[in-house]
Amino acid sequence: MKRITKTLARFICLTLAIAMLAGCSNNSKQSQKSSDGTNKNASGHASSEESGNQKNDEIQFPLKKPIKLNVFSYAENVIEFETNEMTKWYEEKTNVKVDWTTTKDVNTDLNLSFASDKYPDIYLVRFTPEQVTLAYQNGIITPLNDLIDQYGENAMIRIQENPDFKNYLTAPDGNIYSLFYTDYGQHNLSPDKMFVYQKWIDSLGLDLPKTTEDFKKMLIAFRNDDPNGNNKKDEIPFTSSMSTWGGDPFSYFINPFEYTTTNGIYLDDNKALHFAPIKDGYKKGLKYMKDLYDNGLIAEETFIQDDTQLNSLVNVGNPDEATVGAVSAAWQGAFITSNSKDSAIRYEDYTPIEPLEGPTGLRQTPRSGDMFFQLADAITTSCPYPEVAMKWLDFWLSDEGAYQNYFGVENEDYNMVEEPSILGKTPSVKRLRSESELITSNRIWSVHTVPKYDSEDIRYGTTSVPGSQDDILYEAAKLYEPFSVYTNIPQIVWNTDEDKTEQISNLASAIDDYVKTSKVAFVLGTKNIDTEWDSYLEDLKSMGLDTYLQLRAEQYNATLEKSDK
């Protein structure tokens, strides 16, 4: 009987009824024999002679005989896997038939699957380190080390090209249990940006602001000088939404005074941990924001409205009717519905501006790394064909697999043309169908479905089209790149101490919530930043801030020390 960890026991207790997920392997617990009549290996894997009737070290697609794999997948952007054009193409290429179990509530259904005794052959989802730990400790997923060595040619190449990958992938027991998903989109790495309505800048004859004082003067002009020309005081100089991606304005406004991140935590170059919300510079940044608010330059709705409400303010039927001058967000698409027939506002109407320079010359933006990385996709101990499963997954980490999943079929969905790409290189990928068209016509699985290795040449290899989403994202990201300061926080942090993990989670939740409500209160004036700052610091200390920061530092440094070995 498998060992039940405390975490898995919690999942079972929280589950009122364990539903057997459709499409999971029906023979996961059966005793099976190899072709010579002996039992399979200890993990229940099929013998080499049964892997599509080919020896393991000779597995080639298409297999000589068809086999079936049961796959649990997150159906985020796939209309229907069974009839999808890529499903048909890949089945023909591999001779592997897939029985799909799909979910749109991946965490709930993944927990249900983990808590059952019947697993799919492959989990085609992104994982947290905690989920991977839970799965391998309970014998649900199989180590991939040897499988990658023998059948993961592309995975091995990517790991060798990126030394950090092996550290991220290696669990505390020394094994690798999942593949990975990466995203080279540079806009993801520095999301705290600011955008201003260019039409107002032009009509008022303003320059784009460079400093905190310049920014304040620009907002005052938006407030006072009727930039939309309707003779009404209806302009909103600045607004955003705390729930919009990159929309929390505190990071953008405070970084000119004190380096900070979304949760305030970062490591310096000596690996010392810092917590910005208790620093004097952070306090000065809040005072700057309060001054903007007191002068009617920051809308109070910024701190309470959701994405829908923000979008309704920005997206108007006539550009001359615009009322919003500046918005913080990761990119323009976070607040502009550019493809809506009801909105005349387009991405290019809001121009990104650089990080502001503060009174002491600070000009910076936090950056999480050079590439976004997540654990993704695993083979279960129930899989009768782990070698085939590994090769089936590994294809998507090749350039061919990436092109197929990004752009579709050459000469049908895209052409290679002698026109400059977003990077200025030739040839480039000229889409004949947009990504959304590929998804809505059920032609691809989308890049969020399978293992993914992103690169600059693939991500920005499309033909440059001024004003397009890809060009807009890249231009804003490059604008911020010279001012980037790394957070030095490892993207993947492993921890096998469940009690410590729970303690960190509880402290983080309480402290993050208190900091969030307090910083809003300081800006709105419901808390006096001059007379109540010390009590704010004392409250954080009494909540266990010192313990929290110590645990975080130990957690991060253990990960970094492993990578240094």
XYZ file of C-alpha atoms in Angstrom:
565
model
C 0.000 0.000 0.000
C 1.373 3.400 -0.906
C 2.515 5.723 1.839
C 0.113 8.622 2.406
C 1.802 11.921 3.204
C 0.216 14.537 5.391
C -0.414 16.765 2.374
C -2.149 14.044 0.394
C -4.199 13.156 3.452
C -5.392 16.775 3.558
C -6.484 16.534 -0.057
C -8.445 13.366 0.700
C -10.112 14.903 3.726
C -11.114 17.941 1.698
C -12.544 15.780 -1.058
C -16.144 14.830 -0.326
C -16.276 12.275 -3.097
C -13.374 10.981 -5.144
C -14.476 10.978 -8.745
C -12.771 8.557 -11.037
C -11.418 10.726 -13.861
C -12.536 9.570 -17.289
C -9.784 8.391 -19.544
C -7.376 7.383 -16.789
C -5.507 4.171 -17.247
C -7.681 1.184 -16.414
C -4.818 -1.199 -15.865
C -2.639 0.841 -13.546
C -2.701 -1.734 -10.762
C -2.824 -4.920 -12.804
C 0.021 -7.385 -12.749
C 1.420 -7.497 -16.280
C 3.898 -9.789 -17.975
C 6.684 -9.095 -20.415
C 6.973 -10.926 -23.705
C 9.074 -13.668 -22.129
C 6.492 -14.281 -19.412
C 8.271 -12.481 -16.587
C 6.838 -9.549 -14.660
C 7.481 -6.018 -15.769
C 10.054 -3.954 -13.939
C 9.427 -2.618 -10.454
C 7.711 0.542 -11.654
C 5.243 -1.438 -13.757
C 6.776 -0.439 -17.087
C 6.290 -2.462 -20.219
C 9.171 -4.525 -21.497
C 11.233 -3.270 -24.385
C 9.582 -5.720 -26.783
C 6.132 -4.245 -26.086
C 6.900 -0.600 -26.830
C 5.143 -0.508 -30.153
C 6.807 -3.849 -30.976
C 10.227 -2.178 -31.069
C 13.195 -2.435 -28.760
C 13.557 0.526 -26.441
C 16.851 1.666 -27.889
C 15.374 1.531 -31.382
C 12.090 3.388 -30.800
C 11.311 5.404 -33.888
C 8.143 7.226 -34.891
C 5.878 6.137 -36.390
C 5.811 2.956 -34.316
C 5.463 -0.307 -36.177
C 2.313 -1.106 -34.231
C -0.092 1.438 -32.734
C -0.285 1.918 -28.995
C -2.572 3.956 -26.761
C -1.631 6.468 -24.067
C -4.048 7.930 -21.555
C -3.321 11.629 -21.093
C -4.675 14.031 -18.464
C -4.481 17.569 -19.870
C -5.437 21.111 -19.072
C -7.746 22.175 -21.906
C -7.094 25.904 -21.596
C -7.107 26.784 -25.294
C -8.156 23.573 -27.036
C -11.728 23.288 -28.264
C -11.657 19.495 -28.602
C -8.579 17.290 -28.556
C -10.172 14.335 -30.312
C -10.992 16.274 -33.507
C -8.094 18.709 -33.344
C -5.963 18.877 -36.508
C -2.745 18.626 -34.495
C -4.034 15.517 -32.723
C -4.644 13.873 -36.096
C -1.233 15.004 -37.415
C 0.706 13.802 -34.369
C -1.116 10.475 -34.230
C -0.146 9.844 -37.846
C 3.431 10.942 -37.170
C 3.857 8.701 -34.102
C 1.269 5.897 -34.404
C 0.335 6.762 -30.813
C -3.382 7.027 -30.106
C -4.342 9.249 -27.169
C -7.337 8.903 -24.890
C -7.797 12.394 -23.455
C -9.022 13.357 -20.009
C -9.337 17.132 -19.986
C -9.994 19.673 -17.284
C -10.501 23.395 -16.948
C -10.151 23.246 -13.153
C -6.710 21.728 -13.165
C -5.804 21.998 -9.476
C -9.031 20.445 -8.203
C -9.032 17.633 -10.744
C -5.301 17.005 -10.351
C -5.779 16.592 -6.607
C -8.655 14.192 -7.228
C -6.496 12.198 -9.611
C -3.616 12.070 -7.129
C -5.959 10.869 -4.404
C -7.342 8.051 -6.554
C -5.706 4.723 -7.291
C -5.985 5.035 -11.058
C -3.728 7.423 -12.897
C -3.326 8.435 -16.520
C -0.135 7.494 -18.338
C 0.886 11.149 -18.712
C 0.007 14.292 -16.780
C 0.130 17.090 -19.343
C -0.077 20.000 -16.893
C 2.169 22.518 -15.181
C 3.186 21.659 -11.636
C 4.342 23.432 -8.509
C 7.331 21.844 -6.743
C 4.917 20.881 -3.957
C 2.712 18.957 -6.395
C 5.678 17.117 -7.873
C 6.944 16.258 -4.379
C 3.513 15.000 -3.392
C 3.299 12.854 -6.512
C 6.718 11.224 -6.314
C 6.553 10.609 -2.564
C 3.324 8.687 -3.123
C 4.644 6.676 -6.055
C 2.425 8.386 -8.634
C 5.042 9.657 -11.099
C 8.202 7.977 -12.292
C 11.789 9.303 -12.356
C 12.762 10.582 -15.788
C 16.560 10.637 -15.433
C 17.262 7.503 -17.472
C 14.371 8.144 -19.843
C 15.747 11.602 -20.668
C 19.220 10.148 -21.203
C 17.922 7.533 -23.646
C 14.805 9.030 -25.252
C 14.847 12.728 -24.394
C 17.291 14.018 -26.979
C 15.732 17.466 -27.134
C 15.228 17.725 -23.373
C 18.879 16.822 -22.862
C 20.012 19.470 -25.339
C 17.938 22.155 -23.608
C 19.214 21.152 -20.173
C 22.822 21.246 -21.384
C 22.262 24.658 -22.961
C 20.750 26.018 -19.732
C 22.574 24.762 -16.607
C 19.915 26.213 -14.273
C 17.330 23.857 -15.759
C 18.849 20.770 -14.138
C 18.862 22.471 -10.759
C 15.235 23.543 -11.168
C 14.141 20.078 -12.320
C 15.999 18.016 -9.723
C 13.846 17.080 -6.742
C 15.309 16.787 -3.229
C 15.807 13.034 -3.700
C 18.111 13.674 -6.653
C 15.698 12.598 -9.378
C 13.964 14.479 -12.181
C 10.216 13.835 -12.329
C 8.913 16.354 -14.843
C 9.816 18.191 -17.992
C 9.363 21.922 -18.312
C 7.576 24.907 -19.800
C 9.541 28.057 -20.576
C 8.484 31.431 -21.903
C 10.970 33.845 -23.423
C 8.423 36.652 -23.548
C 10.404 39.535 -22.086
C 7.249 41.360 -21.020
C 6.678 38.615 -18.433
C 9.942 39.299 -16.644
C 9.441 43.010 -15.879
C 5.655 43.460 -15.701
C 5.531 46.707 -13.695
C 5.097 49.204 -16.530
C 3.328 52.501 -17.182
C 1.405 53.605 -20.273
C 0.185 57.093 -21.202
C -2.419 58.206 -23.736
C -0.301 59.574 -26.573
C -3.083 61.714 -28.047
C -3.169 63.781 -24.847
C 0.608 64.126 -24.801
C 0.506 65.444 -28.362
C -2.476 67.757 -27.886
C -0.913 69.383 -24.814
C 2.574 69.570 -26.345
C 4.139 67.533 -23.533
C 7.274 65.408 -23.460
C 7.079 61.893 -22.060
C 8.039 62.079 -18.370
C 11.462 60.925 -17.195
C 11.332 61.731 -13.463
C 8.807 61.518 -10.668
C 8.356 65.280 -10.844
C 7.860 65.152 -14.611
C 5.199 62.515 -14.114
C 3.358 64.615 -11.551
C 3.437 67.652 -13.876
C 2.041 65.529 -16.709
C -0.838 64.316 -14.520
C -1.582 67.885 -13.442
C -1.791 68.889 -17.097
C -4.160 65.988 -17.748
C -6.301 67.168 -14.845
C -6.335 70.881 -15.631
C -5.957 71.401 -19.372
C -8.945 69.524 -20.845
C -6.879 67.249 -23.127
C -9.989 65.537 -24.535
C -11.384 68.935 -25.486
C -14.956 68.492 -24.272
C -14.918 71.424 -21.813
C -15.628 69.047 -18.926
C -13.558 68.105 -15.903
C -13.980 64.408 -16.664
C -10.331 63.448 -17.158
C -8.852 60.737 -14.922
C -5.106 61.484 -14.819
C -4.120 58.013 -13.582
C -5.961 54.827 -12.743
C -5.473 51.087 -12.856
C -6.670 47.950 -11.130
C -4.853 46.051 -8.406
C -6.117 42.821 -9.978
C -4.860 43.571 -13.498
C -1.619 41.892 -14.571
C 1.065 44.429 -13.666
C -1.672 46.828 -12.599
C -0.686 47.174 -8.943
C 0.855 50.675 -9.125
C 2.938 50.460 -5.962
C 5.963 48.782 -7.540
C 6.171 51.322 -10.372
C 5.748 54.342 -8.095
C 7.942 53.135 -5.223
C 10.936 51.880 -7.235
C 12.204 55.427 -7.894
C 12.639 55.667 -4.101
C 13.381 52.077 -3.002
C 13.896 48.850 -4.882
C 10.863 46.644 -4.395
C 8.986 43.727 -5.925
C 5.366 42.613 -5.942
C 5.664 41.079 -2.463
C 8.586 43.282 -1.400
C 11.096 40.421 -1.125
C 14.372 40.190 -3.025
C 17.932 38.940 -2.657
C 20.898 41.221 -3.217
C 23.985 40.089 -5.104
C 25.415 38.666 -1.872
C 22.271 36.536 -1.382
C 21.115 38.598 1.590
C 17.320 38.799 1.790
C 15.560 42.166 1.969
C 11.972 43.179 2.670
C 11.280 46.555 1.081
C 7.980 47.464 2.841
C 9.834 48.208 6.085
C 12.471 50.489 4.549
C 12.570 54.296 4.684
C 12.706 54.556 0.909
C 9.492 52.564 0.651
C 7.873 55.027 3.030
C 9.038 57.903 0.800
C 7.508 56.182 -2.204
C 4.185 55.898 -0.386
C 4.374 59.597 0.456
C 4.884 60.386 -3.223
C 1.792 58.351 -4.069
C -0.177 60.053 -1.311
C 0.782 63.438 -2.712
C -0.501 62.378 -6.139
C -3.716 61.105 -4.583
C -4.239 64.222 -2.466
C -3.923 66.330 -5.612
C -6.588 64.330 -7.430
C -4.082 62.681 -9.749
C -4.687 59.051 -8.717
C -8.264 57.831 -8.883
C -9.480 56.169 -5.695
C -11.078 53.460 -7.852
C -7.548 52.229 -8.627
C -7.511 50.373 -5.329
C -10.942 48.752 -5.531
C -11.978 48.265 -9.174
C -11.528 45.017 -11.096
C -10.317 44.418 -14.642
C -13.769 44.761 -16.158
C -14.346 48.135 -14.552
C -10.942 49.397 -15.667
C -11.561 48.214 -19.218
C -14.921 49.974 -19.326
C -13.198 53.252 -18.440
C -10.473 52.956 -21.063
C -12.324 51.431 -24.008
C -14.526 54.064 -25.629
C -16.162 54.308 -29.030
C -14.358 57.487 -30.051
C -10.703 58.307 -29.261
C -11.727 61.926 -28.601
C -13.960 60.686 -25.768
C -11.080 59.096 -23.835
C -10.944 60.012 -20.152
C -7.959 58.022 -18.858
C -4.489 59.529 -19.185
C -2.169 56.930 -17.664
C -2.482 53.267 -16.652
C -0.073 50.852 -14.966
C -0.062 47.317 -16.388
C 2.205 44.644 -17.822
C 1.121 45.586 -21.342
C -1.613 47.471 -23.160
C -3.709 44.357 -23.708
C -4.296 44.146 -19.956
C -6.636 47.135 -20.195
C -7.418 47.597 -23.916
C -9.880 45.427 -25.796
C -8.260 46.137 -29.124
C -10.320 43.689 -31.171
C -13.679 44.967 -29.892
C -16.004 46.653 -32.378
C -17.287 48.770 -29.480
C -13.883 50.295 -28.710
C -11.905 52.691 -30.878
C -8.879 52.469 -28.568
C -5.933 50.469 -29.900
C -2.784 49.160 -28.253
C -0.576 51.760 -29.900
C -2.718 54.608 -28.519
C -1.105 54.113 -25.098
C 2.658 54.624 -25.208
C 4.928 52.851 -22.701
C 7.170 55.167 -20.706
C 10.434 54.263 -19.025
C 10.795 53.690 -15.284
C 10.825 57.052 -13.523
C 13.935 58.537 -12.003
C 13.559 59.387 -8.331
C 14.983 62.319 -6.330
C 18.248 60.466 -5.607
C 18.748 59.259 -9.172
C 17.276 55.779 -8.706
C 15.764 54.458 -11.923
C 14.978 50.769 -11.871
C 12.467 48.010 -12.413
C 12.445 44.517 -10.884
C 13.190 41.593 -13.211
C 12.606 37.954 -12.289
C 15.155 36.369 -14.649
C 15.986 35.862 -18.301
C 13.326 33.263 -19.043
C 10.120 32.211 -17.305
C 10.382 28.572 -16.129
C 7.833 26.097 -14.762
C 7.812 22.385 -14.052
C 5.489 20.680 -16.504
C 4.358 17.238 -17.625
C 5.154 13.888 -16.043
C 4.927 10.175 -16.766
C 3.148 8.060 -14.165
C 4.185 4.741 -12.701
C 1.039 3.324 -14.321
C 2.281 4.014 -17.842
C 2.950 0.735 -19.702
C 5.117 2.504 -22.313
C 7.281 5.064 -20.487
C 9.935 5.053 -23.227
C 7.369 5.885 -25.894
C 5.763 8.467 -23.598
C 9.143 10.152 -23.115
C 9.810 10.301 -26.839
C 6.229 11.501 -27.452
C 6.746 14.386 -25.008
C 10.306 15.158 -26.088
C 9.353 16.068 -29.654
C 7.704 19.276 -28.449
C 11.013 20.513 -27.042
C 12.538 20.500 -30.535
C 12.504 23.512 -32.851
C 10.187 21.575 -35.163
C 7.759 20.918 -32.326
C 7.880 24.536 -31.192
C 7.171 25.840 -34.706
C 4.326 23.356 -35.118
C 2.666 24.410 -31.869
C 3.331 28.130 -32.249
C 2.533 28.621 -35.914
C 0.766 25.503 -37.218
C 1.587 23.881 -40.561
C 4.006 25.557 -42.957
C 2.409 26.720 -46.220
C -1.032 26.314 -44.653
C -0.826 28.408 -41.500
C 2.424 30.314 -42.112
C 5.101 30.966 -44.721
C 8.787 31.733 -44.338
C 9.376 35.082 -46.069
C 12.321 37.370 -46.769
C 10.951 40.139 -44.568
C 12.393 41.341 -41.250
C 11.218 39.698 -38.065
C 10.531 41.578 -34.854
C 14.246 41.110 -34.145
C 15.094 42.558 -37.568
C 16.303 39.197 -38.905
C 15.386 37.420 -42.134
C 13.725 35.154 -43.021
C 10.714 35.559 -40.775
C 7.500 33.681 -40.033
C 4.562 35.312 -41.790
C 1.361 34.064 -40.228
C -1.471 33.170 -42.571
C -3.672 32.523 -39.563
C -3.341 34.334 -36.227
C -2.797 32.354 -33.050
C -6.405 32.982 -32.036
C -7.604 31.753 -35.431
C -5.520 28.584 -35.064
C -7.128 27.964 -31.676
C -10.722 28.788 -32.616
C -10.475 26.646 -35.765
C -9.166 23.762 -33.612
C -5.920 23.457 -35.578
C -3.353 23.486 -32.755
C -3.062 22.437 -29.122
C -1.468 25.798 -28.227
C 1.864 26.412 -26.558
C 0.310 26.022 -23.112
C -0.514 22.347 -23.606
C 2.763 20.427 -24.044
C 6.389 20.791 -22.908
C 7.766 24.011 -24.314
C 11.210 25.417 -24.861
C 11.019 29.030 -25.935
C 13.779 31.030 -27.554
C 14.296 34.543 -28.795
C 14.369 33.468 -32.445
C 11.104 31.543 -32.154
C 9.257 33.955 -29.890
C 10.216 37.015 -31.910
C 10.680 35.300 -35.279
C 7.392 36.502 -36.752
C 7.290 39.150 -39.441
C 7.279 42.585 -37.860
C 3.897 44.290 -38.146
C 3.845 47.716 -36.432
C 1.016 47.894 -33.917
C 0.625 44.113 -33.693
C 0.478 42.412 -30.319
C 3.896 40.758 -30.701
C 5.602 43.994 -31.761
C 3.918 45.979 -28.989
C 4.970 43.480 -26.308
C 8.563 43.405 -27.504
C 8.945 47.173 -27.813
C 7.733 47.832 -24.268
C 9.923 45.065 -22.857
C 13.043 46.416 -24.578
C 12.269 49.900 -23.255
C 12.507 48.580 -19.690
C 15.474 46.267 -20.177
C 18.253 48.847 -19.499
C 16.742 49.601 -16.084
C 16.224 46.001 -14.978
C 17.503 44.882 -11.584
C 17.241 41.166 -10.876
C 15.285 39.988 -7.849
C 17.662 36.982 -7.612
C 14.773 34.880 -6.326
C 15.016 31.327 -7.707
C 12.042 30.503 -9.924
C 11.739 26.955 -8.557
C 12.108 26.289 -4.840
C 11.957 22.734 -3.501
C 11.029 21.983 0.101
C 10.303 18.573 1.621
C 9.510 19.868 5.118
C 5.710 20.066 4.962
C 5.368 21.769 8.350
C 7.855 24.470 7.389
C 6.185 24.936 4.015
C 2.834 25.381 5.720
C 4.336 27.830 8.213
C 5.835 29.926 5.399
C 2.539 29.890 3.511
C 0.533 31.020 6.546
C 2.973 33.789 7.461
C 3.191 34.983 3.844
C -0.578 35.177 3.526
C -1.022 37.175 6.731
C 1.915 39.527 6.125
C 1.121 40.134 2.442
C -2.492 40.958 3.274
C -1.480 43.354 6.041
C 1.090 45.142 3.877
C -1.425 45.455 1.032
C -4.173 46.959 3.180
C -1.717 49.211 5.007
C -0.065 50.693 1.918
C -3.456 51.494 0.419
C -4.524 53.056 3.719
C -1.360 55.186 3.849
C -2.025 56.517 0.337
C -5.726 57.184 0.938
C -4.993 58.779 4.312
C -7.088 56.401 6.414
C -3.754 55.664 8.114
C -1.417 58.542 8.877
C 1.950 57.672 7.405
C 3.776 60.094 9.695
C 2.226 59.085 13.009
C 1.336 55.423 12.345
C 4.393 54.140 10.461
C 6.107 52.898 13.628
C 3.007 51.015 14.746
C 2.818 49.476 11.260
C 6.378 48.189 11.703
C 5.574 46.898 15.173
C 2.503 45.092 13.892
C 4.569 43.322 11.250
C 7.088 42.270 13.851
C 4.385 40.898 16.142
C 2.933 38.955 13.192
C 6.196 37.021 12.893
C 7.976 38.992 10.159
C 11.459 38.089 11.470
C 10.619 34.389 11.488
C 9.076 34.630 8.036
C 12.102 36.352 6.515
C 14.472 33.872 8.142
C 12.518 30.919 6.757
C 12.372 32.502 3.321
C 16.121 33.200 3.358
C 16.886 29.591 4.341
C 14.564 28.314 1.628
C 16.052 30.466 -1.143
C 19.668 30.034 -0.127
C 19.336 26.247 0.063
C 18.165 26.320 -3.548
C 20.946 28.673 -4.634
C 23.609 26.645 -2.822
C 22.439 23.532 -4.673
C 22.883 25.339 -7.985
C 26.407 26.444 -7.025
C 27.595 22.870 -6.478
